Structures are given as C-alpha cells and as structure tokens.
Amino acid sequence: MSISAIDAEVARLRDLANEGVDVERPWPVAVDGERLIDELGTVISRHVVLKNKHCLATALWVLFAHTHNAWRHSPILMVNSPTKGCGKSTVLDLLHRLVPHPFGASNATSASIFHTITRHRNPTLLFDEGETWIDGKNELRGILDSGHHHAGAKVARASGEFSTWAPKAVALIGGLPATLEDRSIRIELKKKLSTERVRPIPTREHHYTSLRRRCQRWARDNIQALRDIAPEFPEGVHNRASDNWCPLLAIAQQCGGYWPVRARDACQSILNVRKDEDVAVLLLQDFQELFSQHPFRGLSSTQVVNALVAMEHRPWPDYHNGKPITGRGVAKLLAPFGIRPTQISIGGSRRPNGYLPKHFDEAFARYISAR
C-alpha cells in the first residue's frame, strides 16, 4: 500500500470522525459468507413476519449496502405492506442496526437527500412512511430515480454538483410510483397471525454490532471479487429487473453453498417470472376450456381477460408483478403461435377485437393434443 493511499484513508477517517460518523472497525478475522447470510436471515425472521424469499432478499440487500461501491446499479429496498401494523418500522429499525452508516427519516425533500449523501459520506438512507411524502412530487422522484445508476447518480444545482449515489430503503403502505418501483426490490409484509411469534428488537442499540462488523469484514474481503462476478439469472429476468438483482445474485454466488440457487429462486418468485413457453401452453389449455363452453362463437379480448382473471388457481390474477393479466399480455403470449386478436362478431353491430376457435386449431393440435 502506498504512502499516499494511507494518507488518503487517514484523511477520510478523520473527516468522518469530524462529521460525527461512527468509524467502526470490521471484524478482526475472515468471515464465512455462507454462514453470514444464514445468520442475517435468522435475525430478520426472528423479529418480523416475512416469507423465506423476502427474508433472503433482505439479508442479501444488507450485504449489498456494505458493498455498495462495487456495483453499477443501486436497487431500492421497497418494504411494502397493505396496511399499518405489519412491521415496516421494525424492518427499518433492524436495518438501522445492520447496514453501514444508517440515516433514518420519516420524511425527505429532494435537497435533503443529496445534501445528506454529500455530507455523511456513503450513508444508507432508511425512509419510513413513504406513502405520505413521495407520491406527486416529481422533483423528489427524479432525485431518487437518478440514484439507481452510478454513472448518472448526481444532480446539478446553482451551488454545485451533488451525489445521489447511496443505498436506500423505503417503507410504505401501498406501492411506489412506477419509475421507482421499477428500480426496487419489493419485499412484502403481512399482518402477524395470532399463531405467529416474533421477538421485539432488543432495546440495547449495540445488540447487533458484532453482526454488522462481520458484514463489514466480509464486504472488505470480497468487494474486489464481487466486481468481477457475472451472476446467472433466472430465465425471463432481464433489463431493469436484472440490473436490480445483479448485486444480490452476485453476493449469493460469492457466498456459495446453496445460496446461489436459493437466491435465483427468490428472484424468480418475487418478480413473478415464469417460463414464457410453459405459461403460453397453459394459456392455450385455458382457451381450449373457454371455447368448449362457447363452441360456436368467438370471445372478445375483454371476455377472455375477465374469464382468466377469475381463475384463482391459475397465474392470471397476479400475472404481472401482482397485477392481473391484460389483453395485451394475452396477445403477447399467443403471438409465437401465430394467433392474433381480430375483429369478431358477438351479436348485433358490435365487432370488438377477440379470438375465434378456428384460429387455435393448429396450436391445440401441436401443443395440447400431443402432450
């Protein structure tokens, strides 16, 4: 290590100390990543009700926060619940004890975000009550959007240029605006049943300090290797979704053991991704059933969508990120079979877009009858 590098690190630590940032020493010995994820998941599940896939995603996001500067993209951890009393604030309290340099708030302005990032040097921003202060504020949403990609994570103001590059978690009821949700990893909390048991987080502020220090040590020892990993993605995960999940899947791969497989399963499950071919054949089967009920006439796209969404045992009610399939989604799945919506007559003068049984004859013969 060069003298100039040592001088730079000393100056950085002095600056942090002068700004009131707690400069904590990493764990003194190397840390096994496989056990570390297991311990993080155990701690998280001890205090909140989360499905295993969401618990694993949260544990991986904690290590992502510790290795933040290794990545090109910074996904927001979206802590979501349908109503109050589901444990959102508990999750943020727990993250406050596990992530590096936590900075919590129940409200934020666009200026406060980039000033906080600049002033506190690599904080992890933990925002609560997101539904009360994000929606409808375009400038604020733009600031949060900009922090997703490292190359563009900055804003220009008359007083200078400011960074928006920092790990961020937002807890809220309902959903984030579309552009932010697209840049997020969503974990969903449910209200605790009377049969489910969770423990309160210990009141001692430093209860999980040793675990945080082990995260720091693992991050320090593995950050260079993480930069070189090109993780394997589940089929169907691409574009923005792959940007979001790349850090988490790479961390799981570096930790080894069964975590890479479990992380890919969690990714696929949370994103509600399925193999298009299998889902398309499933759709053909459902069309065959619908036409058996109406053998002599076509079905409008609206009729098809309504019928599919009513099938609770099928994927259609929550096909796209928890939302019902649409007419466009149906058309997209049928296009590889050469089937496209066309104007049909369903009585009277109405000629809506829809589907005729005869258009499915070849697809039924090739992909269903032969199965």
Tab-separated table of C-alpha atoms in Angstrom:
chain	number	residue	atom	x	y	z
A	1	MET	CA	0.000	0.000	0.000
A	2	SER	CA	1.453	3.339	-0.994
A	3	ILE	CA	2.050	6.180	1.447
A	4	SER	CA	-0.349	8.393	-0.500
A	5	ALA	CA	-3.084	5.761	-0.219
A	6	ILE	CA	-2.533	5.534	3.539
A	7	ASP	CA	-2.643	9.324	3.848
A	8	ALA	CA	-5.891	9.438	1.856
A	9	GLU	CA	-7.515	6.798	4.075
A	10	VAL	CA	-6.439	8.592	7.258
A	11	ALA	CA	-7.858	11.856	5.904
A	12	ARG	CA	-11.139	10.121	5.044
A	13	LEU	CA	-11.471	8.638	8.538
A	14	ARG	CA	-10.669	11.984	10.144
A	15	ASP	CA	-13.345	13.661	8.032
A	16	LEU	CA	-15.879	11.049	9.073
A	17	ALA	CA	-14.971	11.445	12.734
A	18	ASN	CA	-15.236	15.234	12.487
A	19	GLU	CA	-18.707	14.863	10.963
A	20	GLY	CA	-19.852	12.656	13.815
A	21	VAL	CA	-19.875	9.434	11.781
A	22	ASP	CA	-19.076	6.363	13.854
A	23	VAL	CA	-15.970	4.767	12.329
A	24	GLU	CA	-16.391	1.153	13.313
A	25	ARG	CA	-13.722	-1.480	12.940
A	26	PRO	CA	-14.564	-4.550	10.851
A	27	TRP	CA	-14.478	-7.999	12.448
A	28	PRO	CA	-10.837	-8.989	13.156
A	29	VAL	CA	-10.878	-12.349	11.293
A	30	ALA	CA	-12.247	-13.560	7.959
A	31	VAL	CA	-15.977	-14.307	7.837
A	32	ASP	CA	-17.662	-17.246	6.097
A	33	GLY	CA	-20.247	-15.808	3.703
A	34	GLU	CA	-22.452	-18.898	3.661
A	35	ARG	CA	-22.911	-18.730	7.426
A	36	LEU	CA	-23.233	-14.954	7.363
A	37	ILE	CA	-26.314	-14.983	5.110
A	38	ASP	CA	-27.802	-17.718	7.266
A	39	GLU	CA	-27.290	-15.629	10.389
A	40	LEU	CA	-28.700	-12.489	8.784
A	41	GLY	CA	-31.794	-14.400	7.673
A	42	THR	CA	-32.238	-15.882	11.154
A	43	VAL	CA	-32.038	-12.460	12.790
A	44	ILE	CA	-34.519	-10.905	10.335
A	45	SER	CA	-37.055	-13.730	10.675
A	46	ARG	CA	-36.753	-13.508	14.457
A	47	HIS	CA	-38.301	-10.030	14.533
A	48	VAL	CA	-40.693	-9.734	11.555
A	49	VAL	CA	-43.115	-11.956	9.632
A	50	LEU	CA	-41.643	-12.447	6.162
A	51	LYS	CA	-41.790	-15.233	3.630
A	52	ASN	CA	-38.450	-17.014	3.196
A	53	LYS	CA	-37.868	-15.467	-0.237
A	54	HIS	CA	-38.349	-11.935	1.132
A	55	CYS	CA	-36.211	-12.677	4.170
A	56	LEU	CA	-33.360	-13.854	1.913
A	57	ALA	CA	-33.707	-10.807	-0.345
A	58	THR	CA	-33.460	-8.531	2.700
A	59	ALA	CA	-30.374	-10.346	4.010
A	60	LEU	CA	-28.676	-10.068	0.608
A	61	TRP	CA	-29.616	-6.380	0.403
A	62	VAL	CA	-27.868	-5.768	3.754
A	63	LEU	CA	-24.641	-7.137	2.258
A	64	PHE	CA	-25.320	-5.108	-0.885
A	65	ALA	CA	-25.382	-1.958	1.267
A	66	HIS	CA	-21.995	-2.919	2.719
A	67	THR	CA	-20.543	-3.417	-0.784
A	68	HIS	CA	-22.400	-0.547	-2.434
A	69	ASN	CA	-19.495	0.941	-4.352
A	70	ALA	CA	-18.825	-2.352	-6.131
A	71	TRP	CA	-21.966	-2.024	-8.242
A	72	ARG	CA	-23.239	-0.138	-11.251
A	73	HIS	CA	-26.842	-0.112	-10.047
A	74	SER	CA	-28.391	0.594	-6.664
A	75	PRO	CA	-31.827	-1.014	-6.191
A	76	ILE	CA	-34.116	0.484	-3.574
A	77	LEU	CA	-35.333	-1.965	-0.950
A	78	MET	CA	-39.094	-1.380	-1.013
A	79	VAL	CA	-40.605	-2.526	2.302
A	80	ASN	CA	-44.279	-2.801	1.489
A	81	SER	CA	-47.441	-3.693	3.390
A	82	PRO	CA	-51.168	-3.417	2.615
A	83	THR	CA	-51.978	-1.677	5.900
A	84	LYS	CA	-50.403	-0.365	9.077
A	85	GLY	CA	-49.247	-2.623	11.877
A	86	CYS	CA	-47.392	-5.101	9.665
A	87	GLY	CA	-43.846	-4.379	10.866
A	88	LYS	CA	-42.447	-1.868	8.379
A	89	SER	CA	-40.881	0.309	11.059
A	90	THR	CA	-39.493	-2.807	12.718
A	91	VAL	CA	-37.727	-3.750	9.479
A	92	LEU	CA	-36.196	-0.275	9.254
A	93	ASP	CA	-35.127	-0.427	12.909
A	94	LEU	CA	-33.453	-3.764	12.240
A	95	LEU	CA	-31.759	-2.450	9.090
A	96	HIS	CA	-30.535	0.522	11.128
A	97	ARG	CA	-28.520	-1.943	13.234
A	98	LEU	CA	-27.179	-3.987	10.323
A	99	VAL	CA	-26.303	-1.606	7.463
A	100	PRO	CA	-23.311	0.754	7.255
A	101	HIS	CA	-23.759	4.397	8.344
A	102	PRO	CA	-27.574	4.323	8.676
A	103	PHE	CA	-29.502	7.552	8.314
A	104	GLY	CA	-33.203	7.295	9.098
A	105	ALA	CA	-36.068	9.699	8.435
A	106	SER	CA	-39.863	9.672	8.157
A	107	ASN	CA	-39.886	12.386	5.511
A	108	ALA	CA	-37.471	13.835	2.970
A	109	THR	CA	-37.146	16.567	0.386
A	110	SER	CA	-35.112	16.351	-2.783
A	111	ALA	CA	-32.492	18.759	-1.372
A	112	SER	CA	-32.223	16.922	1.937
A	113	ILE	CA	-31.454	13.657	0.139
A	114	PHE	CA	-28.498	14.807	-1.901
A	115	HIS	CA	-27.167	17.073	0.873
A	116	THR	CA	-27.290	14.151	3.321
A	117	ILE	CA	-25.447	11.867	0.888
A	118	THR	CA	-22.775	14.502	0.282
A	119	ARG	CA	-22.378	15.448	3.948
A	120	HIS	CA	-22.323	11.992	5.519
A	121	ARG	CA	-20.164	10.080	3.013
A	122	ASN	CA	-21.821	6.813	1.916
A	123	PRO	CA	-24.821	6.714	4.272
A	124	THR	CA	-27.537	4.103	3.979
A	125	LEU	CA	-30.818	6.027	3.763
A	126	LEU	CA	-33.752	4.428	5.571
A	127	PHE	CA	-37.059	6.190	4.873
A	128	ASP	CA	-40.332	5.426	6.631
A	129	GLU	CA	-43.923	6.444	5.798
A	130	GLY	CA	-43.086	6.747	2.101
A	131	GLU	CA	-46.738	6.963	1.077
A	132	THR	CA	-47.019	10.347	2.839
A	133	TRP	CA	-44.243	12.250	1.080
A	134	ILE	CA	-43.199	10.680	-2.251
A	135	ASP	CA	-46.282	10.460	-4.446
A	136	GLY	CA	-46.944	13.507	-6.593
A	137	LYS	CA	-43.535	15.124	-6.029
A	138	ASN	CA	-41.857	14.895	-9.414
A	139	GLU	CA	-38.559	16.518	-8.444
A	140	LEU	CA	-38.166	14.216	-5.451
A	141	ARG	CA	-38.980	11.180	-7.553
A	142	GLY	CA	-36.410	12.314	-10.111
A	143	ILE	CA	-33.748	12.554	-7.401
A	144	LEU	CA	-34.499	9.030	-6.198
A	145	ASP	CA	-34.631	7.741	-9.790
A	146	SER	CA	-31.229	9.247	-10.556
A	147	GLY	CA	-29.571	7.310	-7.744
A	148	HIS	CA	-30.220	3.975	-9.425
A	149	HIS	CA	-27.345	4.104	-11.931
A	150	HIS	CA	-23.873	5.036	-10.717
A	151	ALA	CA	-22.877	6.922	-13.858
A	152	GLY	CA	-25.864	9.272	-13.585
A	153	ALA	CA	-26.233	9.464	-9.796
A	154	LYS	CA	-25.757	13.199	-9.477
A	155	VAL	CA	-27.738	16.409	-9.675
A	156	ALA	CA	-26.597	19.881	-10.616
A	157	ARG	CA	-27.656	22.935	-8.650
A	158	ALA	CA	-26.508	26.533	-8.648
A	159	SER	CA	-24.337	25.811	-5.624
A	160	GLY	CA	-22.616	22.830	-7.266
A	161	GLU	CA	-22.947	19.189	-8.204
A	162	PHE	CA	-24.273	16.693	-5.657
A	163	SER	CA	-24.237	12.915	-5.491
A	164	THR	CA	-27.410	10.804	-5.221
A	165	TRP	CA	-25.459	7.530	-5.027
A	166	ALA	CA	-26.330	5.692	-1.801
A	167	PRO	CA	-28.232	2.558	-0.770
A	168	LYS	CA	-31.833	3.398	0.049
A	169	ALA	CA	-34.709	1.540	1.702
A	170	VAL	CA	-38.255	2.923	1.701
A	171	ALA	CA	-41.077	1.544	3.862
A	172	LEU	CA	-44.643	2.389	2.875
A	173	ILE	CA	-48.226	1.250	2.609
A	174	GLY	CA	-49.166	0.508	-0.986
A	175	GLY	CA	-46.732	0.984	-3.847
A	176	LEU	CA	-44.121	3.414	-5.053
A	177	PRO	CA	-44.580	5.472	-8.232
A	178	ALA	CA	-43.953	3.306	-11.301
A	179	THR	CA	-40.461	4.600	-12.101
A	180	LEU	CA	-39.283	3.984	-8.534
A	181	GLU	CA	-40.940	0.595	-8.223
A	182	ASP	CA	-39.177	-0.377	-11.436
A	183	ARG	CA	-35.892	0.401	-9.646
A	184	SER	CA	-36.762	-1.527	-6.492
A	185	ILE	CA	-36.636	-4.934	-4.913
A	186	ARG	CA	-40.003	-5.380	-3.258
A	187	ILE	CA	-40.470	-7.279	-0.024
A	188	GLU	CA	-43.977	-7.729	1.300
A	189	LEU	CA	-45.000	-7.783	4.936
A	190	LYS	CA	-48.184	-9.346	6.224
A	191	LYS	CA	-50.067	-8.746	9.450
A	192	LYS	CA	-48.991	-11.233	12.100
A	193	LEU	CA	-51.374	-14.092	12.858
A	194	SER	CA	-52.128	-14.992	16.453
A	195	THR	CA	-50.224	-18.244	15.891
A	196	GLU	CA	-47.077	-16.492	14.643
A	197	ARG	CA	-44.419	-15.432	17.103
A	198	VAL	CA	-41.804	-12.728	16.692
A	199	ARG	CA	-39.485	-11.189	19.251
A	200	PRO	CA	-39.119	-7.473	19.885
A	201	ILE	CA	-35.800	-5.977	18.843
A	202	PRO	CA	-33.566	-5.617	21.929
A	203	THR	CA	-33.549	-2.099	23.293
A	204	ARG	CA	-29.766	-2.011	23.505
A	205	GLU	CA	-28.593	-0.025	20.481
A	206	HIS	CA	-25.452	-2.130	20.012
A	207	HIS	CA	-27.100	-5.561	20.257
A	208	TYR	CA	-26.245	-6.489	16.650
A	209	THR	CA	-22.945	-4.628	16.401
A	210	SER	CA	-20.901	-7.808	16.074
A	211	LEU	CA	-23.082	-8.990	13.189
A	212	ARG	CA	-22.714	-5.641	11.424
A	213	ARG	CA	-18.938	-5.810	11.922
A	214	ARG	CA	-18.895	-9.285	10.361
A	215	CYS	CA	-20.781	-7.881	7.383
A	216	GLN	CA	-18.155	-5.147	7.106
A	217	ARG	CA	-15.303	-7.654	7.215
A	218	TRP	CA	-16.916	-9.895	4.594
A	219	ALA	CA	-17.506	-6.876	2.377
A	220	ARG	CA	-13.902	-5.702	2.710
A	221	ASP	CA	-12.513	-9.136	1.877
A	222	ASN	CA	-14.818	-9.825	-1.072
A	223	ILE	CA	-15.577	-6.487	-2.727
A	224	GLN	CA	-12.973	-6.901	-5.466
A	225	ALA	CA	-14.137	-10.408	-6.319
A	226	LEU	CA	-17.736	-9.192	-6.458
A	227	ARG	CA	-16.853	-6.654	-9.145
A	228	ASP	CA	-15.783	-9.492	-11.447
A	229	ILE	CA	-18.812	-11.759	-10.984
A	230	ALA	CA	-21.382	-12.105	-13.760
A	231	PRO	CA	-24.169	-13.938	-11.928
A	232	GLU	CA	-26.534	-16.415	-13.515
A	233	PHE	CA	-30.078	-15.046	-13.843
A	234	PRO	CA	-33.326	-17.000	-13.833
A	235	GLU	CA	-34.965	-17.324	-17.216
A	236	GLY	CA	-37.101	-14.304	-18.007
A	237	VAL	CA	-35.158	-11.857	-15.794
A	238	HIS	CA	-33.706	-9.106	-17.952
A	239	ASN	CA	-33.434	-5.334	-18.443
A	240	ARG	CA	-34.179	-3.314	-15.287
A	241	ALA	CA	-35.002	-6.424	-13.244
A	242	SER	CA	-31.565	-7.889	-13.955
A	243	ASP	CA	-29.943	-4.554	-13.022
A	244	ASN	CA	-31.732	-4.660	-9.673
A	245	TRP	CA	-30.956	-8.267	-8.874
A	246	CYS	CA	-27.379	-8.426	-10.201
A	247	PRO	CA	-25.765	-7.331	-6.886
A	248	LEU	CA	-27.854	-9.704	-4.782
A	249	LEU	CA	-27.301	-12.718	-7.039
A	250	ALA	CA	-23.564	-11.958	-7.250
A	251	ILE	CA	-23.333	-11.756	-3.454
A	252	ALA	CA	-25.142	-15.094	-3.118
A	253	GLN	CA	-22.775	-16.625	-5.664
A	254	GLN	CA	-19.725	-15.351	-3.807
A	255	CYS	CA	-21.070	-16.706	-0.510
A	256	GLY	CA	-21.503	-20.110	-2.135
A	257	GLY	CA	-23.200	-23.222	-0.810
A	258	TYR	CA	-26.902	-23.453	-1.634
A	259	TRP	CA	-27.367	-19.663	-1.597
A	260	PRO	CA	-26.967	-19.070	-5.370
A	261	VAL	CA	-29.812	-21.483	-6.136
A	262	ARG	CA	-31.993	-20.110	-3.353
A	263	ALA	CA	-31.314	-16.536	-4.432
A	264	ARG	CA	-32.310	-17.291	-8.030
A	265	ASP	CA	-35.485	-18.991	-6.796
A	266	ALA	CA	-36.273	-15.968	-4.610
A	267	CYS	CA	-35.636	-13.613	-7.526
A	268	GLN	CA	-37.919	-15.563	-9.845
A	269	SER	CA	-40.637	-15.847	-7.214
A	270	ILE	CA	-40.563	-12.188	-6.148
A	271	LEU	CA	-40.603	-10.988	-9.748
A	272	ASN	CA	-43.351	-13.499	-10.581
A	273	VAL	CA	-41.305	-14.618	-13.591
A	274	ARG	CA	-42.284	-17.776	-15.416
A	275	LYS	CA	-41.011	-19.550	-18.476
A	276	ASP	CA	-42.922	-17.964	-21.355
A	277	GLU	CA	-43.257	-21.259	-23.197
A	278	ASP	CA	-44.834	-23.057	-20.243
A	279	VAL	CA	-47.162	-20.145	-19.482
A	280	ALA	CA	-48.190	-19.858	-23.144
A	281	VAL	CA	-49.144	-23.550	-23.255
A	282	LEU	CA	-51.074	-23.076	-20.023
A	283	LEU	CA	-52.924	-20.214	-21.728
A	284	LEU	CA	-53.743	-22.464	-24.683
A	285	GLN	CA	-55.223	-25.006	-22.283
A	286	ASP	CA	-57.419	-22.348	-20.746
A	287	PHE	CA	-58.533	-21.127	-24.177
A	288	GLN	CA	-59.468	-24.694	-25.057
A	289	GLU	CA	-61.636	-24.861	-21.943
A	290	LEU	CA	-63.233	-21.488	-22.677
A	291	PHE	CA	-64.043	-22.493	-26.261
A	292	SER	CA	-65.544	-25.771	-25.043
A	293	GLN	CA	-68.065	-23.657	-23.142
A	294	HIS	CA	-68.719	-21.462	-26.218
A	295	PRO	CA	-68.009	-23.784	-29.197
A	296	PHE	CA	-69.783	-21.845	-31.911
A	297	ARG	CA	-68.689	-18.281	-31.367
A	298	GLY	CA	-65.680	-16.185	-30.643
A	299	LEU	CA	-64.685	-14.443	-27.452
A	300	SER	CA	-63.795	-10.784	-27.169
A	301	SER	CA	-60.494	-9.852	-25.543
A	302	THR	CA	-62.443	-8.368	-22.628
A	303	GLN	CA	-64.360	-11.617	-22.127
A	304	VAL	CA	-61.135	-13.604	-22.234
A	305	VAL	CA	-59.371	-11.399	-19.701
A	306	ASN	CA	-62.350	-11.442	-17.336
A	307	ALA	CA	-62.540	-15.224	-17.517
A	308	LEU	CA	-58.795	-15.677	-16.966
A	309	VAL	CA	-58.643	-13.302	-14.010
A	310	ALA	CA	-61.485	-15.265	-12.373
A	311	MET	CA	-59.343	-18.445	-12.391
A	312	GLU	CA	-57.928	-18.287	-8.863
A	313	HIS	CA	-55.880	-21.466	-9.313
A	314	ARG	CA	-54.067	-20.043	-12.342
A	315	PRO	CA	-51.347	-17.361	-12.566
A	316	TRP	CA	-53.562	-14.855	-14.395
A	317	PRO	CA	-54.985	-12.910	-11.392
A	318	ASP	CA	-51.497	-11.734	-10.382
A	319	TYR	CA	-49.619	-12.380	-13.607
A	320	HIS	CA	-47.591	-9.170	-13.843
A	321	ASN	CA	-45.929	-8.107	-10.578
A	322	GLY	CA	-49.042	-8.965	-8.616
A	323	LYS	CA	-51.444	-7.362	-11.118
A	324	PRO	CA	-53.935	-9.189	-13.406
A	325	ILE	CA	-53.082	-10.166	-16.954
A	326	THR	CA	-54.270	-7.722	-19.621
A	327	GLY	CA	-55.473	-8.106	-23.187
A	328	ARG	CA	-52.028	-7.044	-24.356
A	329	GLY	CA	-50.447	-9.719	-22.154
A	330	VAL	CA	-52.704	-12.376	-23.655
A	331	ALA	CA	-51.842	-11.264	-27.187
A	332	LYS	CA	-48.123	-11.323	-26.406
A	333	LEU	CA	-48.247	-14.921	-25.163
A	334	LEU	CA	-50.267	-16.076	-28.194
A	335	ALA	CA	-48.155	-14.296	-30.833
A	336	PRO	CA	-45.482	-17.070	-31.102
A	337	PHE	CA	-48.277	-19.476	-32.135
A	338	GLY	CA	-49.314	-17.158	-34.977
A	339	ILE	CA	-52.544	-16.227	-33.171
A	340	ARG	CA	-53.522	-12.582	-33.050
A	341	PRO	CA	-56.681	-10.789	-31.967
A	342	THR	CA	-59.005	-9.843	-34.801
A	343	GLN	CA	-62.383	-8.199	-35.120
A	344	ILE	CA	-65.151	-10.664	-34.343
A	345	SER	CA	-68.942	-10.557	-34.311
A	346	ILE	CA	-70.575	-11.356	-30.987
A	347	GLY	CA	-74.103	-10.307	-31.871
A	348	GLY	CA	-75.679	-7.075	-33.006
A	349	SER	CA	-73.443	-4.439	-34.561
A	350	ARG	CA	-70.568	-4.870	-32.123
A	351	ARG	CA	-67.294	-6.067	-33.607
A	352	PRO	CA	-64.686	-5.972	-30.814
A	353	ASN	CA	-61.225	-7.444	-31.036
A	354	GLY	CA	-61.146	-11.045	-29.926
A	355	TYR	CA	-60.439	-14.660	-30.830
A	356	LEU	CA	-62.184	-17.363	-32.898
A	357	PRO	CA	-61.940	-21.114	-32.185
A	358	LYS	CA	-60.730	-21.910	-35.702
A	359	HIS	CA	-57.619	-19.786	-35.196
A	360	PHE	CA	-56.493	-22.175	-32.447
A	361	ASP	CA	-56.922	-25.492	-34.285
A	362	GLU	CA	-53.250	-25.931	-35.221
A	363	ALA	CA	-51.905	-24.710	-31.859
A	364	PHE	CA	-54.249	-27.069	-29.980
A	365	ALA	CA	-53.170	-29.991	-32.186
A	366	ARG	CA	-49.458	-29.299	-31.854
A	367	TYR	CA	-49.113	-28.194	-28.250
A	368	ILE	CA	-52.014	-29.735	-26.332
A	369	SER	CA	-53.248	-32.882	-28.071
A	370	ALA	CA	-49.694	-34.200	-28.304
A	371	ARG	CA	-48.983	-33.677	-24.624
